[in-house]
XYZ file of C-alpha atoms in Angstrom:
194
model
C 0.000 0.000 0.000
C 2.835 2.393 0.855
C 4.457 1.984 -2.531
C 1.252 2.425 -4.506
C 0.077 5.444 -2.499
C 3.472 7.175 -2.590
C 3.917 6.558 -6.315
C 0.479 8.039 -6.931
C 1.212 11.068 -4.715
C 4.630 11.728 -6.291
C 3.258 11.352 -9.816
C 0.349 13.713 -9.182
C 2.689 16.306 -7.653
C 5.100 16.079 -10.578
C 2.256 16.550 -13.059
C 0.788 19.482 -11.099
C 4.160 21.213 -10.755
C 5.220 20.511 -14.339
C 5.216 24.215 -15.173
C 7.665 26.474 -13.392
C 5.235 29.377 -13.021
C 3.316 29.540 -9.751
C 0.956 32.052 -11.356
C -0.165 29.374 -13.800
C -0.777 27.109 -10.816
C -2.820 29.847 -9.158
C -4.984 30.089 -12.289
C -5.412 26.311 -12.760
C -7.931 24.857 -10.288
C -7.420 21.379 -11.746
C -3.745 21.313 -10.826
C -4.447 22.632 -7.337
C -7.046 19.873 -6.892
C -4.458 17.323 -8.040
C -2.017 18.629 -5.421
C -4.696 18.465 -2.706
C -5.513 14.883 -3.645
C -1.851 13.876 -3.574
C -1.417 15.530 -0.171
C -4.363 13.536 1.189
C -2.598 10.317 0.162
C 0.603 11.115 2.066
C -0.619 10.337 5.625
C -2.040 6.986 4.516
C 1.209 6.254 2.719
C 3.087 7.025 5.948
C 0.873 4.702 7.987
C 1.450 1.920 5.478
C 5.213 2.576 5.615
C 5.200 2.082 9.393
C 3.491 -1.269 8.865
C 6.086 -2.125 6.218
C 8.877 -1.432 8.713
C 7.179 -3.818 11.133
C 6.884 -6.505 8.443
C 10.585 -6.228 7.594
C 11.543 -6.526 11.267
C 9.268 -9.550 11.585
C 10.895 -11.104 8.506
C 14.313 -10.703 10.088
C 13.169 -12.258 13.344
C 15.814 -13.294 15.846
C 18.716 -12.773 13.423
C 18.130 -9.027 13.250
C 21.413 -7.088 13.380
C 21.041 -4.364 16.006
C 23.448 -1.886 14.366
C 21.879 -1.978 10.914
C 18.382 -2.326 12.322
C 18.876 0.867 14.309
C 19.979 2.689 11.153
C 17.103 1.086 9.242
C 14.511 2.181 11.814
C 15.994 5.659 12.276
C 16.282 6.388 8.571
C 12.756 5.078 7.988
C 11.342 7.393 10.641
C 13.382 10.339 9.351
C 12.152 9.616 5.829
C 8.576 9.809 7.093
C 9.295 13.031 8.986
C 10.751 14.663 5.857
C 7.894 13.352 3.707
C 5.295 14.762 6.102
C 7.171 18.060 6.407
C 7.304 18.402 2.611
C 3.561 17.686 2.447
C 2.756 20.281 5.119
C 4.862 22.872 3.302
C 3.122 22.080 0.007
C -0.227 22.412 1.765
C 0.761 25.855 3.043
C 1.703 26.771 -0.536
C -1.853 25.950 -1.612
C -3.165 28.238 1.110
C -0.905 31.049 -0.032
C -1.984 30.577 -3.643
C -5.581 31.118 -2.533
C -4.654 34.449 -0.929
C -4.558 37.287 -3.418
C -1.842 39.378 -1.760
C 0.866 36.747 -1.280
C 4.348 37.788 -2.313
C 5.684 35.900 -5.361
C 9.016 35.551 -3.542
C 7.310 33.895 -0.577
C 5.435 31.537 -2.898
C 8.650 30.560 -4.658
C 10.490 30.105 -1.363
C 7.738 27.836 -0.043
C 7.705 25.781 -3.249
C 11.482 25.366 -3.137
C 11.373 24.404 0.536
C 8.796 21.689 -0.088
C 10.657 20.431 -3.134
C 14.008 20.380 -1.310
C 12.572 18.528 1.666
C 11.306 15.816 -0.656
C 14.000 15.597 -3.317
C 17.056 16.084 -1.134
C 16.353 15.178 2.472
C 13.571 12.580 2.258
C 15.224 10.811 -0.675
C 18.596 10.699 1.094
C 16.911 9.075 4.090
C 15.152 6.684 1.711
C 18.586 5.786 0.309
C 19.986 5.126 3.798
C 16.894 3.052 4.590
C 17.373 1.032 1.390
C 21.078 0.469 2.091
C 20.459 -0.675 5.658
C 17.564 -2.995 4.736
C 19.612 -4.431 1.870
C 22.600 -4.970 4.137
C 20.561 -6.650 6.870
C 18.735 -8.737 4.278
C 22.026 -9.788 2.711
C 23.766 -10.581 6.008
C 20.858 -12.618 7.356
C 19.680 -14.133 4.051
C 16.229 -12.821 4.916
C 15.774 -11.736 1.289
C 17.269 -13.017 -1.969
C 20.690 -11.578 -2.785
C 19.504 -9.989 -6.034
C 16.912 -7.917 -4.138
C 19.609 -6.631 -1.789
C 21.964 -5.763 -4.659
C 19.131 -4.040 -6.512
C 18.510 -2.095 -3.296
C 22.104 -0.859 -3.334
C 21.665 0.311 -6.920
C 18.411 2.119 -6.071
C 20.109 3.772 -3.088
C 22.992 4.951 -5.261
C 20.592 6.506 -7.770
C 18.646 8.198 -4.956
C 21.842 9.580 -3.411
C 23.214 10.897 -6.687
C 20.274 11.805 -8.906
C 17.054 12.257 -6.897
C 17.619 15.989 -6.443
C 18.113 16.654 -10.151
C 16.012 13.950 -11.809
C 12.822 14.063 -9.784
C 11.148 11.093 -11.446
C 13.908 8.900 -9.988
C 12.112 9.315 -6.649
C 9.720 6.628 -7.862
C 12.534 4.081 -7.577
C 12.194 3.973 -3.793
C 8.519 2.990 -3.648
C 9.077 0.600 -6.570
C 11.864 -1.125 -4.632
C 9.665 -1.272 -1.523
C 6.904 -2.825 -3.638
C 9.340 -5.419 -4.984
C 10.622 -6.168 -1.490
C 7.049 -6.493 -0.214
C 6.168 -9.035 -2.893
C 9.382 -10.952 -2.202
C 8.628 -11.012 1.532
C 5.183 -12.431 0.793
C 6.591 -15.359 -1.196
C 10.125 -15.805 0.206
C 10.411 -17.788 3.411
C 14.015 -18.168 4.552
C 14.748 -21.550 6.082
C 16.445 -21.827 9.446
C 19.708 -22.876 7.803
C 19.683 -19.878 5.468
C 18.863 -17.451 8.254
C 21.582 -18.871 10.494
């Protein structure tokens, strides 16, 4: 659920903010409605992400590595905090667009703040989360090796390109979706987990 909701929210935001001009956004009720809808998906996406964290910890079971699990949990919670902060900032932008006397500089600053929170900070935490889950999964054989190595590749792309190539942000929820499906069908044996 997290992956599907976040991909939908990111895609709707990217479509709504496809034009650089905030004045065109002020004039286009359809795009503002799209932003509102995407912002309503974010809390549900966050709730589903918390459940996903619990599922991963359950998958690891007794072989959970405390060092990497601490980084995994911390980066997951920081990712959610940045995601929610970006959503709140975008919501305040919508409120400012509705006001007729809002300074264009303030509008632009708010848009850049929301975008930076998502593309730089949240995506960096998503990369750390992906690295730590991949490492724990690899060390404990809780997930297939190819999923862990793919996770490293996704993390590298998020660290390097997520700020400039905003559609690359979809890689994180796609990887989470893949990992979720793998967890549903992959059951490590006791010998593998040991």
